[in-house]
Amino acid sequence: MQGLSRTSLVDVEERFNSVAGSADLGTLADELFAVASLFDREPGLRRSLSDPSRPAEQKAQTIRALLEGKVSTAALETAVAVVEAKWSRSGDLADAVERLGVIAAASEAEGAGRLDDVEDELFRFGRILAANPDLRRALADPAATGKESLLADLLGAKVAPTTLRLVSQVAAHPRGRSLERGLEEFGRLVALQRQRLVAVVTSAVLLSDAQKQRLANWLRATYGRDVHLNVEVDPKVLGGFSIKIGDEIIDTTIAARIEEVRRRLAG
């Protein structure tokens, strides 16, 4: 998703927002994920609808003929907006539609007051995968079937419906991504729903709610934006904590200080 044209995305998202307000957002997300899968499965269609030499109106007519009566009006108009936009490569069509599906799912969670839950659950599920290689292999196997049923049994009522929807999309339709990378991409999009940064905090001990709140307040003051904390415990940290926000790392751990001393001595 990172290679998408920013100009095209802004235009498409504006049109998406204009039709999504009155839609059933969970259904809209599922329909957009299905359209993304259609584009992935049909390279000829994908190339035709992304061809810059074809008039936008002609491409819109093609997608309307394919989808009208099969998806909601909101999903249809979103697909039309995507094919009418200009993209640098044919794969951008599926990327853009899937992105809007994630935004629809995140909007549903926000409306239900569960956006924080979804962010936390996506992060925690990524850690569960890292700790359970058998589960990871089962979900990553391209030949495996029934992944959605497995996830429904495993997660079911334990997570927000949006979390289950997004995890199922990543597992059943990896689209060339690892499970971990797909979860990270979706987590970033969910965080963007409220224009928040995501910080991965690694501490030697579990932080209390008060400590997490103070840290969140400090990061908000530092970055000028709300920051969602994903906290993980690693006894090897040896005191203090480290914070990773995007490519930036703030490290106050004893281990980091020891390593800095070693580097200075070596220099």
XYZ file of N, CA and C in Angstrom, residues 5 17 30 45 53 56 68 85 104 111 119 125 128 137 153 155 171 177 185 201 206 209 213 216 232 251 259 263:
84
model
N -0.346 6.504 -5.047
C -0.265 7.934 -5.307
C -1.069 8.693 -4.260
N -15.682 8.849 1.515
C -16.298 9.432 2.701
C -17.699 9.956 2.416
N -16.476 -5.697 4.080
C -16.442 -7.031 3.476
C -16.563 -6.946 1.958
N -8.532 -7.914 -16.178
C -9.456 -6.864 -15.738
C -8.697 -5.740 -15.045
N -4.723 5.111 -20.694
C -5.186 5.562 -22.013
C -6.697 5.395 -22.192
N -11.881 7.576 -18.284
C -12.377 7.225 -16.949
C -13.835 6.780 -17.007
N -22.864 -3.965 -10.316
C -24.194 -3.441 -9.996
C -25.146 -4.577 -9.628
N -9.617 6.886 -10.967
C -8.401 7.588 -10.554
C -7.199 7.131 -11.379
N -13.115 1.456 6.345
C -14.526 1.214 6.665
C -14.650 0.397 7.941
N -17.217 3.909 15.659
C -18.608 4.185 15.982
C -19.103 3.372 17.160
N -6.947 -1.759 17.929
C -5.505 -1.516 17.852
C -4.741 -2.472 18.767
N -2.338 -9.992 18.694
C -2.399 -11.181 17.851
C -1.083 -11.385 17.102
N 1.030 -13.137 19.485
C 0.598 -14.536 19.616
C 1.170 -15.367 18.475
N 2.205 -21.147 10.963
C 2.334 -21.969 9.751
C 0.956 -22.307 9.173
N -13.091 -19.640 15.531
C -13.063 -20.516 16.701
C -12.039 -20.029 17.728
N -10.631 -16.863 18.031
C -10.819 -15.515 18.560
C -12.264 -15.240 18.979
N -5.095 -13.114 6.810
C -4.757 -14.540 6.735
C -5.245 -15.174 5.442
N 2.092 -10.506 1.302
C 2.646 -10.049 2.578
C 2.770 -11.210 3.551
N 0.449 -3.258 8.741
C -0.159 -2.317 7.801
C -1.565 -1.941 8.257
N 6.248 0.120 22.910
C 7.024 0.345 24.137
C 7.472 -1.005 24.692
N 5.791 -4.925 33.422
C 4.526 -4.405 32.926
C 4.288 -3.018 33.501
N -1.275 1.414 34.644
C -2.112 2.319 33.858
C -1.656 3.764 34.029
N -0.316 6.238 31.104
C -0.962 7.526 30.847
C 0.055 8.662 30.847
N 2.029 8.406 27.657
C 1.215 8.865 26.524
C 1.122 10.392 26.513
N 4.946 -4.088 25.364
C 5.367 -5.482 25.495
C 6.458 -5.566 26.557
N 15.505 5.160 23.547
C 15.938 4.026 24.363
C 16.545 4.513 25.678
N 25.606 -0.623 25.980
C 26.061 -0.721 24.598
C 26.703 0.586 24.144
N 30.505 1.109 22.749
C 30.846 1.763 21.472
C 31.881 2.867 21.679
